[in-house]
């Protein structure tokens, strides 16, 4: 990882502090509010341009891992999100909706880095990526309609508009850019020269969007500082529970070590920027929903770093156990 990627959490935290400070200045809030969506669209374009949608057919070469990953991400995790919200955020419906949005959107970028750090199967993880993206685009409105409609006012027309504006448009532009650049510059140039520049761009614009969001809603946060802390407990529990689920599934299905690391990262990493982009547009009258989603980038990077080291620590034991089972 380059320095911008390595210190993503610190950069986002700095953006939070700067945004809160700027939000106390008269006249800043309305300007910051207009900047959030453009910043998020640039960030998502940078993310989507690196997504190889052409690899959709390749994913199911390993049906055990990919099928299990999709089942956990799109069936188990939404139910877990609802359950954790019912236990910890019952009295804060906006935060509950933010938690649901965070936990039903699996990651489309960072999990590849941590799969690589822990010596997991990166090609397999890459082949899962397009499915994670396509399914969350299709299913996020369904989850919100099913689980969030009773918690907050759910404007369906605005929700559809938000999906089209902040997700479909950057996705199409990213796909066109990827196709055009690979055709004119070649795949080698695209993968070695262009793609490495997208990661820092994505993080910088995420930080700008977070800063603008905190500047636009600074007064709300100053008046309710404990609300974001409430989100930390169910988010950390989600990582702990799904990590345990990953090891159990990996043992039952006899995943290799590389498959285990790939599987665990795909069911743990979350796509908080995508959920944040939807929340900003779809819930203009519920500022706590997008604010709740900021906890994702702040917690995810350090948690995934610790989990990567945990994978490496059990690597030899996992491999030995798998070898012993195959010999039996």
PDB file of C-alpha atoms in Angstrom:
ATOM      1  CA  UNK A   1       0.000   0.000   0.000  1.00  0.00           C
ATOM      2  CA  UNK A   2       1.161   3.530  -0.710  1.00  0.00           C
ATOM      3  CA  UNK A   3       1.157   6.080   2.175  1.00  0.00           C
ATOM      4  CA  UNK A   4      -2.312   7.405   1.350  1.00  0.00           C
ATOM      5  CA  UNK A   5      -3.792   3.894   1.436  1.00  0.00           C
ATOM      6  CA  UNK A   6      -1.795   2.852   4.499  1.00  0.00           C
ATOM      7  CA  UNK A   7      -3.032   5.783   6.565  1.00  0.00           C
ATOM      8  CA  UNK A   8      -6.606   5.829   5.261  1.00  0.00           C
ATOM      9  CA  UNK A   9      -8.175   5.732   8.735  1.00  0.00           C
ATOM     10  CA  UNK A  10      -6.003   8.616   9.954  1.00  0.00           C
ATOM     11  CA  UNK A  11      -6.861  10.653   6.855  1.00  0.00           C
ATOM     12  CA  UNK A  12     -10.589  10.072   7.295  1.00  0.00           C
ATOM     13  CA  UNK A  13     -10.337  10.932  11.007  1.00  0.00           C
ATOM     14  CA  UNK A  14      -8.501  14.153  10.123  1.00  0.00           C
ATOM     15  CA  UNK A  15     -11.276  14.956   7.651  1.00  0.00           C
ATOM     16  CA  UNK A  16     -13.842  14.416  10.411  1.00  0.00           C
ATOM     17  CA  UNK A  17     -12.049  16.859  12.728  1.00  0.00           C
ATOM     18  CA  UNK A  18     -11.500  19.439   9.978  1.00  0.00           C
ATOM     19  CA  UNK A  19     -15.118  19.158   8.875  1.00  0.00           C
ATOM     20  CA  UNK A  20     -16.432  19.620  12.392  1.00  0.00           C
ATOM     21  CA  UNK A  21     -14.257  22.721  12.843  1.00  0.00           C
ATOM     22  CA  UNK A  22     -15.289  24.177   9.499  1.00  0.00           C
ATOM     23  CA  UNK A  23     -18.949  23.478  10.232  1.00  0.00           C
ATOM     24  CA  UNK A  24     -18.898  25.931  13.128  1.00  0.00           C
ATOM     25  CA  UNK A  25     -18.173  28.811  10.725  1.00  0.00           C
ATOM     26  CA  UNK A  26     -21.230  30.675   9.417  1.00  0.00           C
ATOM     27  CA  UNK A  27     -21.975  30.003   5.744  1.00  0.00           C
ATOM     28  CA  UNK A  28     -19.844  26.863   5.427  1.00  0.00           C
ATOM     29  CA  UNK A  29     -22.605  24.284   6.010  1.00  0.00           C
ATOM     30  CA  UNK A  30     -24.710  24.960   2.872  1.00  0.00           C
ATOM     31  CA  UNK A  31     -21.619  25.056   0.633  1.00  0.00           C
ATOM     32  CA  UNK A  32     -20.303  21.809   2.116  1.00  0.00           C
ATOM     33  CA  UNK A  33     -23.700  20.168   1.634  1.00  0.00           C
ATOM     34  CA  UNK A  34     -23.559  20.823  -2.131  1.00  0.00           C
ATOM     35  CA  UNK A  35     -20.061  19.316  -2.406  1.00  0.00           C
ATOM     36  CA  UNK A  36     -20.789  15.923  -0.826  1.00  0.00           C
ATOM     37  CA  UNK A  37     -22.371  14.181  -3.822  1.00  0.00           C
ATOM     38  CA  UNK A  38     -19.781  15.388  -6.414  1.00  0.00           C
ATOM     39  CA  UNK A  39     -16.951  14.220  -4.152  1.00  0.00           C
ATOM     40  CA  UNK A  40     -18.617  10.829  -3.689  1.00  0.00           C
ATOM     41  CA  UNK A  41     -19.206  10.416  -7.422  1.00  0.00           C
ATOM     42  CA  UNK A  42     -15.525  11.011  -8.193  1.00  0.00           C
ATOM     43  CA  UNK A  43     -14.577   8.565  -5.450  1.00  0.00           C
ATOM     44  CA  UNK A  44     -16.923   5.881  -6.797  1.00  0.00           C
ATOM     45  CA  UNK A  45     -15.716   6.415 -10.363  1.00  0.00           C
ATOM     46  CA  UNK A  46     -12.163   5.729  -9.139  1.00  0.00           C
ATOM     47  CA  UNK A  47     -13.397   2.596  -7.372  1.00  0.00           C
ATOM     48  CA  UNK A  48     -15.533   1.260 -10.223  1.00  0.00           C
ATOM     49  CA  UNK A  49     -12.928   1.851 -12.947  1.00  0.00           C
ATOM     50  CA  UNK A  50     -10.850  -0.891 -11.351  1.00  0.00           C
ATOM     51  CA  UNK A  51     -13.664  -3.452 -11.227  1.00  0.00           C
ATOM     52  CA  UNK A  52     -13.237  -6.167 -13.902  1.00  0.00           C
ATOM     53  CA  UNK A  53     -16.888  -6.835 -14.720  1.00  0.00           C
ATOM     54  CA  UNK A  54     -15.745  -9.052 -17.593  1.00  0.00           C
ATOM     55  CA  UNK A  55     -14.703 -11.642 -14.995  1.00  0.00           C
ATOM     56  CA  UNK A  56     -18.250 -12.455 -13.899  1.00  0.00           C
ATOM     57  CA  UNK A  57     -18.096 -15.861 -15.595  1.00  0.00           C
ATOM     58  CA  UNK A  58     -14.820 -16.823 -13.933  1.00  0.00           C
ATOM     59  CA  UNK A  59     -16.036 -16.594 -10.356  1.00  0.00           C
ATOM     60  CA  UNK A  60     -17.944 -19.843 -10.177  1.00  0.00           C
ATOM     61  CA  UNK A  61     -14.899 -21.902 -11.039  1.00  0.00           C
ATOM     62  CA  UNK A  62     -14.675 -22.377  -7.265  1.00  0.00           C
ATOM     63  CA  UNK A  63     -18.295 -22.833  -6.267  1.00  0.00           C
ATOM     64  CA  UNK A  64     -17.598 -23.787  -2.646  1.00  0.00           C
ATOM     65  CA  UNK A  65     -15.895 -20.501  -1.798  1.00  0.00           C
ATOM     66  CA  UNK A  66     -17.839 -18.173  -4.083  1.00  0.00           C
ATOM     67  CA  UNK A  67     -21.242 -19.690  -3.337  1.00  0.00           C
ATOM     68  CA  UNK A  68     -20.585 -19.630   0.415  1.00  0.00           C
ATOM     69  CA  UNK A  69     -19.363 -16.035   0.208  1.00  0.00           C
ATOM     70  CA  UNK A  70     -22.460 -14.843  -1.640  1.00  0.00           C
ATOM     71  CA  UNK A  71     -24.725 -16.731   0.782  1.00  0.00           C
ATOM     72  CA  UNK A  72     -23.081 -15.125   3.824  1.00  0.00           C
ATOM     73  CA  UNK A  73     -22.927 -11.637   2.279  1.00  0.00           C
ATOM     74  CA  UNK A  74     -26.451 -11.457   0.918  1.00  0.00           C
ATOM     75  CA  UNK A  75     -28.472 -13.678   3.265  1.00  0.00           C
ATOM     76  CA  UNK A  76     -26.715 -14.062   6.615  1.00  0.00           C
ATOM     77  CA  UNK A  77     -25.152 -10.576   6.952  1.00  0.00           C
ATOM     78  CA  UNK A  78     -28.419  -8.656   6.312  1.00  0.00           C
ATOM     79  CA  UNK A  79     -30.141 -10.734   8.980  1.00  0.00           C
ATOM     80  CA  UNK A  80     -27.205 -10.171  11.341  1.00  0.00           C
ATOM     81  CA  UNK A  81     -27.391  -6.425  10.679  1.00  0.00           C
ATOM     82  CA  UNK A  82     -31.062  -6.342  11.614  1.00  0.00           C
ATOM     83  CA  UNK A  83     -30.410  -8.392  14.745  1.00  0.00           C
ATOM     84  CA  UNK A  84     -27.492  -6.262  15.942  1.00  0.00           C
ATOM     85  CA  UNK A  85     -29.519  -3.112  15.333  1.00  0.00           C
ATOM     86  CA  UNK A  86     -32.456  -4.503  17.289  1.00  0.00           C
ATOM     87  CA  UNK A  87     -30.193  -5.200  20.274  1.00  0.00           C
ATOM     88  CA  UNK A  88     -28.028  -2.064  20.322  1.00  0.00           C
ATOM     89  CA  UNK A  89     -29.809   0.656  18.320  1.00  0.00           C
ATOM     90  CA  UNK A  90     -33.497   0.083  18.939  1.00  0.00           C
ATOM     91  CA  UNK A  91     -33.887   3.609  20.310  1.00  0.00           C
ATOM     92  CA  UNK A  92     -31.910   5.165  17.454  1.00  0.00           C
ATOM     93  CA  UNK A  93     -33.719   4.176  14.230  1.00  0.00           C
ATOM     94  CA  UNK A  94     -31.563   6.384  11.982  1.00  0.00           C
ATOM     95  CA  UNK A  95     -28.383   4.743  13.261  1.00  0.00           C
ATOM     96  CA  UNK A  96     -30.042   1.348  12.846  1.00  0.00           C
ATOM     97  CA  UNK A  97     -30.715   2.112   9.173  1.00  0.00           C
ATOM     98  CA  UNK A  98     -27.115   3.283   8.799  1.00  0.00           C
ATOM     99  CA  UNK A  99     -25.909   0.007  10.297  1.00  0.00           C
ATOM    100  CA  UNK A 100     -28.080  -2.002   7.895  1.00  0.00           C
ATOM    101  CA  UNK A 101     -26.754  -0.039   4.906  1.00  0.00           C
ATOM    102  CA  UNK A 102     -23.177  -0.594   6.020  1.00  0.00           C
ATOM    103  CA  UNK A 103     -23.425  -4.311   6.701  1.00  0.00           C
ATOM    104  CA  UNK A 104     -25.395  -5.340   3.585  1.00  0.00           C
ATOM    105  CA  UNK A 105     -22.829  -3.868   1.153  1.00  0.00           C
ATOM    106  CA  UNK A 106     -19.753  -6.111   0.810  1.00  0.00           C
ATOM    107  CA  UNK A 107     -16.468  -4.494  -0.177  1.00  0.00           C
ATOM    108  CA  UNK A 108     -15.295  -4.157  -3.778  1.00  0.00           C
ATOM    109  CA  UNK A 109     -11.695  -3.101  -3.237  1.00  0.00           C
ATOM    110  CA  UNK A 110     -10.018  -3.159   0.192  1.00  0.00           C
ATOM    111  CA  UNK A 111     -10.510  -6.852   0.825  1.00  0.00           C
ATOM    112  CA  UNK A 112      -8.115  -7.605  -2.053  1.00  0.00           C
ATOM    113  CA  UNK A 113      -5.317  -5.772  -0.242  1.00  0.00           C
ATOM    114  CA  UNK A 114      -5.792  -7.693   2.980  1.00  0.00           C
ATOM    115  CA  UNK A 115      -6.220 -10.987   1.168  1.00  0.00           C
ATOM    116  CA  UNK A 116      -2.798 -10.325  -0.336  1.00  0.00           C
ATOM    117  CA  UNK A 117      -1.282  -9.224   3.003  1.00  0.00           C
ATOM    118  CA  UNK A 118      -2.321 -12.543   4.584  1.00  0.00           C
ATOM    119  CA  UNK A 119      -1.109 -14.590   1.565  1.00  0.00           C
ATOM    120  CA  UNK A 120      -4.625 -15.531   0.513  1.00  0.00           C
ATOM    121  CA  UNK A 121      -5.921 -16.430  -2.941  1.00  0.00           C
ATOM    122  CA  UNK A 122      -6.073 -12.990  -4.605  1.00  0.00           C
ATOM    123  CA  UNK A 123      -7.204 -14.195  -8.082  1.00  0.00           C
ATOM    124  CA  UNK A 124     -10.128 -15.999  -6.478  1.00  0.00           C
ATOM    125  CA  UNK A 125     -10.966 -12.905  -4.430  1.00  0.00           C
ATOM    126  CA  UNK A 126     -10.834 -10.767  -7.577  1.00  0.00           C
ATOM    127  CA  UNK A 127     -13.274 -13.046  -9.375  1.00  0.00           C
ATOM    128  CA  UNK A 128     -15.814 -12.573  -6.551  1.00  0.00           C
ATOM    129  CA  UNK A 129     -15.591  -8.786  -6.771  1.00  0.00           C
ATOM    130  CA  UNK A 130     -17.958  -8.178  -9.741  1.00  0.00           C
ATOM    131  CA  UNK A 131     -20.671 -10.275  -8.109  1.00  0.00           C
ATOM    132  CA  UNK A 132     -20.358  -8.313  -4.871  1.00  0.00           C
ATOM    133  CA  UNK A 133     -20.782  -5.074  -6.793  1.00  0.00           C
ATOM    134  CA  UNK A 134     -23.665  -6.098  -9.047  1.00  0.00           C
ATOM    135  CA  UNK A 135     -25.667  -7.847  -6.317  1.00  0.00           C
ATOM    136  CA  UNK A 136     -25.374  -4.989  -3.839  1.00  0.00           C
ATOM    137  CA  UNK A 137     -26.558  -2.517  -6.480  1.00  0.00           C
ATOM    138  CA  UNK A 138     -29.607  -4.687  -7.110  1.00  0.00           C
ATOM    139  CA  UNK A 139     -30.330  -5.755  -3.541  1.00  0.00           C
ATOM    140  CA  UNK A 140     -29.608  -2.632  -1.470  1.00  0.00           C
ATOM    141  CA  UNK A 141     -32.992  -1.021  -2.328  1.00  0.00           C
ATOM    142  CA  UNK A 142     -34.666  -4.352  -1.545  1.00  0.00           C
ATOM    143  CA  UNK A 143     -32.994  -4.573   1.868  1.00  0.00           C
ATOM    144  CA  UNK A 144     -33.933  -0.986   2.675  1.00  0.00           C
ATOM    145  CA  UNK A 145     -37.547  -1.574   1.662  1.00  0.00           C
ATOM    146  CA  UNK A 146     -37.728  -4.800   3.692  1.00  0.00           C
ATOM    147  CA  UNK A 147     -35.841  -3.770   6.809  1.00  0.00           C
ATOM    148  CA  UNK A 148     -35.750   0.046   7.011  1.00  0.00           C
ATOM    149  CA  UNK A 149     -39.222   1.049   5.861  1.00  0.00           C
ATOM    150  CA  UNK A 150     -40.632   0.663   9.361  1.00  0.00           C
ATOM    151  CA  UNK A 151     -37.765   2.619  10.954  1.00  0.00           C
ATOM    152  CA  UNK A 152     -37.610   5.831   8.905  1.00  0.00           C
ATOM    153  CA  UNK A 153     -39.501   7.478   6.074  1.00  0.00           C
ATOM    154  CA  UNK A 154     -38.310   5.679   2.935  1.00  0.00           C
ATOM    155  CA  UNK A 155     -38.802   7.796  -0.221  1.00  0.00           C
ATOM    156  CA  UNK A 156     -38.713   5.117  -2.931  1.00  0.00           C
ATOM    157  CA  UNK A 157     -38.458   7.571  -5.826  1.00  0.00           C
ATOM    158  CA  UNK A 158     -35.539   9.341  -4.169  1.00  0.00           C
ATOM    159  CA  UNK A 159     -33.914   6.006  -3.356  1.00  0.00           C
ATOM    160  CA  UNK A 160     -34.115   4.971  -7.023  1.00  0.00           C
ATOM    161  CA  UNK A 161     -32.717   8.347  -8.058  1.00  0.00           C
ATOM    162  CA  UNK A 162     -29.825   8.003  -5.615  1.00  0.00           C
ATOM    163  CA  UNK A 163     -28.910   4.547  -6.956  1.00  0.00           C
ATOM    164  CA  UNK A 164     -28.992   5.870 -10.527  1.00  0.00           C
ATOM    165  CA  UNK A 165     -27.095   9.079  -9.807  1.00  0.00           C
ATOM    166  CA  UNK A 166     -24.360   8.063  -7.419  1.00  0.00           C
ATOM    167  CA  UNK A 167     -23.886   4.403  -8.372  1.00  0.00           C
ATOM    168  CA  UNK A 168     -24.994   3.630 -11.920  1.00  0.00           C
ATOM    169  CA  UNK A 169     -23.507   6.780 -13.481  1.00  0.00           C
ATOM    170  CA  UNK A 170     -20.013   6.304 -11.928  1.00  0.00           C
ATOM    171  CA  UNK A 171     -20.204   2.569 -12.714  1.00  0.00           C
ATOM    172  CA  UNK A 172     -20.950   3.190 -16.398  1.00  0.00           C
ATOM    173  CA  UNK A 173     -18.299   5.924 -16.655  1.00  0.00           C
ATOM    174  CA  UNK A 174     -15.773   3.656 -14.904  1.00  0.00           C
ATOM    175  CA  UNK A 175     -16.543   0.769 -17.263  1.00  0.00           C
ATOM    176  CA  UNK A 176     -16.227   3.043 -20.311  1.00  0.00           C
ATOM    177  CA  UNK A 177     -12.932   4.442 -19.027  1.00  0.00           C
ATOM    178  CA  UNK A 178     -11.593   0.959 -18.362  1.00  0.00           C
ATOM    179  CA  UNK A 179     -12.605  -0.269 -21.818  1.00  0.00           C
ATOM    180  CA  UNK A 180     -11.268   2.808 -23.599  1.00  0.00           C
ATOM    181  CA  UNK A 181      -7.932   2.901 -21.813  1.00  0.00           C
ATOM    182  CA  UNK A 182      -7.253  -0.819 -22.194  1.00  0.00           C
ATOM    183  CA  UNK A 183      -8.032  -0.538 -25.897  1.00  0.00           C
ATOM    184  CA  UNK A 184      -5.841   2.535 -26.494  1.00  0.00           C
ATOM    185  CA  UNK A 185      -3.049   2.083 -23.930  1.00  0.00           C
ATOM    186  CA  UNK A 186      -3.097  -1.689 -23.400  1.00  0.00           C
ATOM    187  CA  UNK A 187      -3.876  -3.846 -20.362  1.00  0.00           C
ATOM    188  CA  UNK A 188      -0.320  -3.682 -19.032  1.00  0.00           C
ATOM    189  CA  UNK A 189      -0.315   0.127 -18.937  1.00  0.00           C
ATOM    190  CA  UNK A 190      -3.787   0.145 -17.389  1.00  0.00           C
ATOM    191  CA  UNK A 191      -2.931  -2.311 -14.624  1.00  0.00           C
ATOM    192  CA  UNK A 192       0.573  -1.017 -13.840  1.00  0.00           C
ATOM    193  CA  UNK A 193       0.321   2.720 -14.442  1.00  0.00           C
ATOM    194  CA  UNK A 194      -3.321   3.769 -14.208  1.00  0.00           C
ATOM    195  CA  UNK A 195      -4.854   1.503 -11.562  1.00  0.00           C
ATOM    196  CA  UNK A 196      -2.236   2.277  -8.862  1.00  0.00           C
ATOM    197  CA  UNK A 197      -3.238   5.947  -9.090  1.00  0.00           C
ATOM    198  CA  UNK A 198      -6.909   5.232  -8.485  1.00  0.00           C
ATOM    199  CA  UNK A 199      -6.491   4.028  -4.892  1.00  0.00           C
ATOM    200  CA  UNK A 200      -5.182   7.347  -3.541  1.00  0.00           C
ATOM    201  CA  UNK A 201      -7.746   9.292  -5.597  1.00  0.00           C
ATOM    202  CA  UNK A 202     -10.543   7.193  -4.123  1.00  0.00           C
ATOM    203  CA  UNK A 203      -9.345   7.703  -0.556  1.00  0.00           C
ATOM    204  CA  UNK A 204      -8.695  11.439  -0.967  1.00  0.00           C
ATOM    205  CA  UNK A 205     -12.186  12.067  -2.336  1.00  0.00           C
ATOM    206  CA  UNK A 206     -13.711   9.864   0.358  1.00  0.00           C
ATOM    207  CA  UNK A 207     -11.947  12.037   2.933  1.00  0.00           C
ATOM    208  CA  UNK A 208     -13.180  15.205   1.178  1.00  0.00           C
ATOM    209  CA  UNK A 209     -16.747  13.837   1.153  1.00  0.00           C
ATOM    210  CA  UNK A 210     -16.553  12.894   4.836  1.00  0.00           C
ATOM    211  CA  UNK A 211     -15.139  16.320   5.688  1.00  0.00           C
ATOM    212  CA  UNK A 212     -17.902  18.045   3.725  1.00  0.00           C
ATOM    213  CA  UNK A 213     -20.545  15.891   5.390  1.00  0.00           C
ATOM    214  CA  UNK A 214     -19.296  16.715   8.876  1.00  0.00           C
ATOM    215  CA  UNK A 215     -19.063  20.386   7.946  1.00  0.00           C
ATOM    216  CA  UNK A 216     -22.655  20.376   6.682  1.00  0.00           C
ATOM    217  CA  UNK A 217     -23.959  18.612   9.806  1.00  0.00           C
ATOM    218  CA  UNK A 218     -21.482  19.872  12.376  1.00  0.00           C
ATOM    219  CA  UNK A 219     -24.130  21.280  14.673  1.00  0.00           C
ATOM    220  CA  UNK A 220     -26.027  17.968  14.831  1.00  0.00           C
ATOM    221  CA  UNK A 221     -22.871  16.080  15.774  1.00  0.00           C
ATOM    222  CA  UNK A 222     -21.767  18.588  18.391  1.00  0.00           C
ATOM    223  CA  UNK A 223     -25.177  18.232  20.011  1.00  0.00           C
ATOM    224  CA  UNK A 224     -25.092  14.392  19.855  1.00  0.00           C
ATOM    225  CA  UNK A 225     -21.455  13.271  20.228  1.00  0.00           C
ATOM    226  CA  UNK A 226     -22.309   9.864  21.710  1.00  0.00           C
ATOM    227  CA  UNK A 227     -24.307   8.679  18.698  1.00  0.00           C
ATOM    228  CA  UNK A 228     -21.324   7.713  16.575  1.00  0.00           C
ATOM    229  CA  UNK A 229     -19.820   5.852  19.537  1.00  0.00           C
ATOM    230  CA  UNK A 230     -23.020   3.776  19.705  1.00  0.00           C
ATOM    231  CA  UNK A 231     -22.299   2.471  16.200  1.00  0.00           C
ATOM    232  CA  UNK A 232     -18.890   1.103  17.163  1.00  0.00           C
ATOM    233  CA  UNK A 233     -20.226  -1.743  19.328  1.00  0.00           C
ATOM    234  CA  UNK A 234     -22.424  -3.510  16.734  1.00  0.00           C
ATOM    235  CA  UNK A 235     -19.818  -2.918  13.989  1.00  0.00           C
ATOM    236  CA  UNK A 236     -17.049  -4.567  16.009  1.00  0.00           C
ATOM    237  CA  UNK A 237     -19.401  -7.400  16.941  1.00  0.00           C
ATOM    238  CA  UNK A 238     -20.213  -7.909  13.265  1.00  0.00           C
ATOM    239  CA  UNK A 239     -16.518  -8.445  12.515  1.00  0.00           C
ATOM    240  CA  UNK A 240     -16.101 -10.828  15.445  1.00  0.00           C
ATOM    241  CA  UNK A 241     -19.189 -12.898  14.588  1.00  0.00           C
ATOM    242  CA  UNK A 242     -18.490 -13.105  10.866  1.00  0.00           C
ATOM    243  CA  UNK A 243     -14.848 -14.011  11.479  1.00  0.00           C
ATOM    244  CA  UNK A 244     -16.041 -16.938  13.598  1.00  0.00           C
ATOM    245  CA  UNK A 245     -18.546 -17.873  10.872  1.00  0.00           C
ATOM    246  CA  UNK A 246     -15.720 -17.790   8.333  1.00  0.00           C
ATOM    247  CA  UNK A 247     -13.550 -20.225  10.266  1.00  0.00           C
ATOM    248  CA  UNK A 248     -16.474 -22.577  10.899  1.00  0.00           C
ATOM    249  CA  UNK A 249     -17.514 -22.606   7.239  1.00  0.00           C
ATOM    250  CA  UNK A 250     -13.896 -22.976   6.138  1.00  0.00           C
ATOM    251  CA  UNK A 251     -13.427 -25.989   8.382  1.00  0.00           C
ATOM    252  CA  UNK A 252     -16.697 -27.645   7.356  1.00  0.00           C
ATOM    253  CA  UNK A 253     -15.952 -27.210   3.638  1.00  0.00           C
ATOM    254  CA  UNK A 254     -12.226 -27.977   3.936  1.00  0.00           C
ATOM    255  CA  UNK A 255     -11.023 -24.679   2.493  1.00  0.00           C
ATOM    256  CA  UNK A 256      -7.312 -24.398   1.831  1.00  0.00           C
ATOM    257  CA  UNK A 257      -5.516 -21.618   3.694  1.00  0.00           C
ATOM    258  CA  UNK A 258      -5.625 -19.360   0.625  1.00  0.00           C
ATOM    259  CA  UNK A 259      -9.343 -20.025   0.181  1.00  0.00           C
ATOM    260  CA  UNK A 260      -9.994 -19.368   3.871  1.00  0.00           C
ATOM    261  CA  UNK A 261      -8.294 -15.961   3.772  1.00  0.00           C
ATOM    262  CA  UNK A 262     -10.159 -15.045   0.590  1.00  0.00           C
ATOM    263  CA  UNK A 263     -13.488 -16.145   2.040  1.00  0.00           C
ATOM    264  CA  UNK A 264     -13.033 -14.380   5.370  1.00  0.00           C
ATOM    265  CA  UNK A 265     -12.054 -11.086   3.753  1.00  0.00           C
ATOM    266  CA  UNK A 266     -15.001 -11.170   1.355  1.00  0.00           C
ATOM    267  CA  UNK A 267     -17.491 -11.640   4.207  1.00  0.00           C
ATOM    268  CA  UNK A 268     -15.817  -9.131   6.548  1.00  0.00           C
ATOM    269  CA  UNK A 269     -14.925  -6.079   4.447  1.00  0.00           C
ATOM    270  CA  UNK A 270     -17.720  -3.589   3.897  1.00  0.00           C
ATOM    271  CA  UNK A 271     -18.330  -1.031   1.154  1.00  0.00           C
ATOM    272  CA  UNK A 272     -19.029   1.980   3.362  1.00  0.00           C
ATOM    273  CA  UNK A 273     -18.357   4.570   0.587  1.00  0.00           C
ATOM    274  CA  UNK A 274     -21.099   3.100  -1.609  1.00  0.00           C
ATOM    275  CA  UNK A 275     -23.569   2.965   1.272  1.00  0.00           C
ATOM    276  CA  UNK A 276     -22.592   6.514   2.242  1.00  0.00           C
ATOM    277  CA  UNK A 277     -23.221   7.802  -1.281  1.00  0.00           C
ATOM    278  CA  UNK A 278     -26.701   6.269  -1.313  1.00  0.00           C
ATOM    279  CA  UNK A 279     -27.540   7.566   2.168  1.00  0.00           C
ATOM    280  CA  UNK A 280     -26.559  11.164   1.407  1.00  0.00           C
ATOM    281  CA  UNK A 281     -28.953  11.386  -1.551  1.00  0.00           C
ATOM    282  CA  UNK A 282     -31.751   9.064  -0.406  1.00  0.00           C
ATOM    283  CA  UNK A 283     -32.189  10.432   3.134  1.00  0.00           C
ATOM    284  CA  UNK A 284     -31.786  14.239   2.998  1.00  0.00           C
ATOM    285  CA  UNK A 285     -33.957  14.632   6.094  1.00  0.00           C
ATOM    286  CA  UNK A 286     -32.114  11.998   8.150  1.00  0.00           C
ATOM    287  CA  UNK A 287     -28.562  13.340   8.604  1.00  0.00           C
ATOM    288  CA  UNK A 288     -27.694  10.702  11.197  1.00  0.00           C
ATOM    289  CA  UNK A 289     -27.929   7.896   8.622  1.00  0.00           C
ATOM    290  CA  UNK A 290     -24.949   9.011   6.494  1.00  0.00           C
ATOM    291  CA  UNK A 291     -23.087  10.150   9.597  1.00  0.00           C
ATOM    292  CA  UNK A 292     -23.460   6.658  11.061  1.00  0.00           C
ATOM    293  CA  UNK A 293     -21.718   5.213   8.000  1.00  0.00           C
ATOM    294  CA  UNK A 294     -18.531   7.148   8.692  1.00  0.00           C
ATOM    295  CA  UNK A 295     -17.696   4.678  11.447  1.00  0.00           C
ATOM    296  CA  UNK A 296     -16.990   2.106   8.708  1.00  0.00           C
ATOM    297  CA  UNK A 297     -13.797   3.644   7.268  1.00  0.00           C
ATOM    298  CA  UNK A 298     -12.575   4.566  10.756  1.00  0.00           C
ATOM    299  CA  UNK A 299     -12.791   0.995  12.073  1.00  0.00           C
ATOM    300  CA  UNK A 300     -12.335  -1.186   9.008  1.00  0.00           C
ATOM    301  CA  UNK A 301      -8.677  -0.632   8.186  1.00  0.00           C
ATOM    302  CA  UNK A 302      -7.237  -1.324  11.667  1.00  0.00           C
ATOM    303  CA  UNK A 303      -9.600  -4.277  12.180  1.00  0.00           C
ATOM    304  CA  UNK A 304      -8.679  -5.884   8.861  1.00  0.00           C
ATOM    305  CA  UNK A 305      -4.998  -5.331   9.634  1.00  0.00           C
ATOM    306  CA  UNK A 306      -5.344  -7.211  12.923  1.00  0.00           C
ATOM    307  CA  UNK A 307      -7.338  -9.977  11.228  1.00  0.00           C
ATOM    308  CA  UNK A 308      -4.681 -10.352   8.520  1.00  0.00           C
ATOM    309  CA  UNK A 309      -2.037 -10.936  11.191  1.00  0.00           C
ATOM    310  CA  UNK A 310      -4.376 -13.416  12.887  1.00  0.00           C
ATOM    311  CA  UNK A 311      -4.666 -15.376   9.650  1.00  0.00           C
ATOM    312  CA  UNK A 312      -0.889 -15.547   9.307  1.00  0.00           C
ATOM    313  CA  UNK A 313      -0.597 -16.724  12.912  1.00  0.00           C
ATOM    314  CA  UNK A 314      -2.854 -19.742  12.318  1.00  0.00           C
ATOM    315  CA  UNK A 315      -1.600 -20.537   8.819  1.00  0.00           C
ATOM    316  CA  UNK A 316       0.649 -23.459   9.721  1.00  0.00           C
ATOM    317  CA  UNK A 317      -1.894 -25.023  12.069  1.00  0.00           C
ATOM    318  CA  UNK A 318      -4.695 -24.699   9.492  1.00  0.00           C
ATOM    319  CA  UNK A 319      -2.557 -26.267   6.750  1.00  0.00           C
ATOM    320  CA  UNK A 320      -1.436 -29.129   8.988  1.00  0.00           C
ATOM    321  CA  UNK A 321      -5.024 -29.895  10.001  1.00  0.00           C
ATOM    322  CA  UNK A 322      -6.164 -29.862   6.375  1.00  0.00           C
ATOM    323  CA  UNK A 323      -3.305 -32.198   5.376  1.00  0.00           C
ATOM    324  CA  UNK A 324      -4.157 -34.582   8.202  1.00  0.00           C
ATOM    325  CA  UNK A 325      -7.805 -34.675   7.145  1.00  0.00           C
ATOM    326  CA  UNK A 326      -6.901 -35.372   3.501  1.00  0.00           C
ATOM    327  CA  UNK A 327      -4.610 -38.225   4.557  1.00  0.00           C
ATOM    328  CA  UNK A 328      -7.413 -39.790   6.572  1.00  0.00           C
TER     329      UNK A 328
END
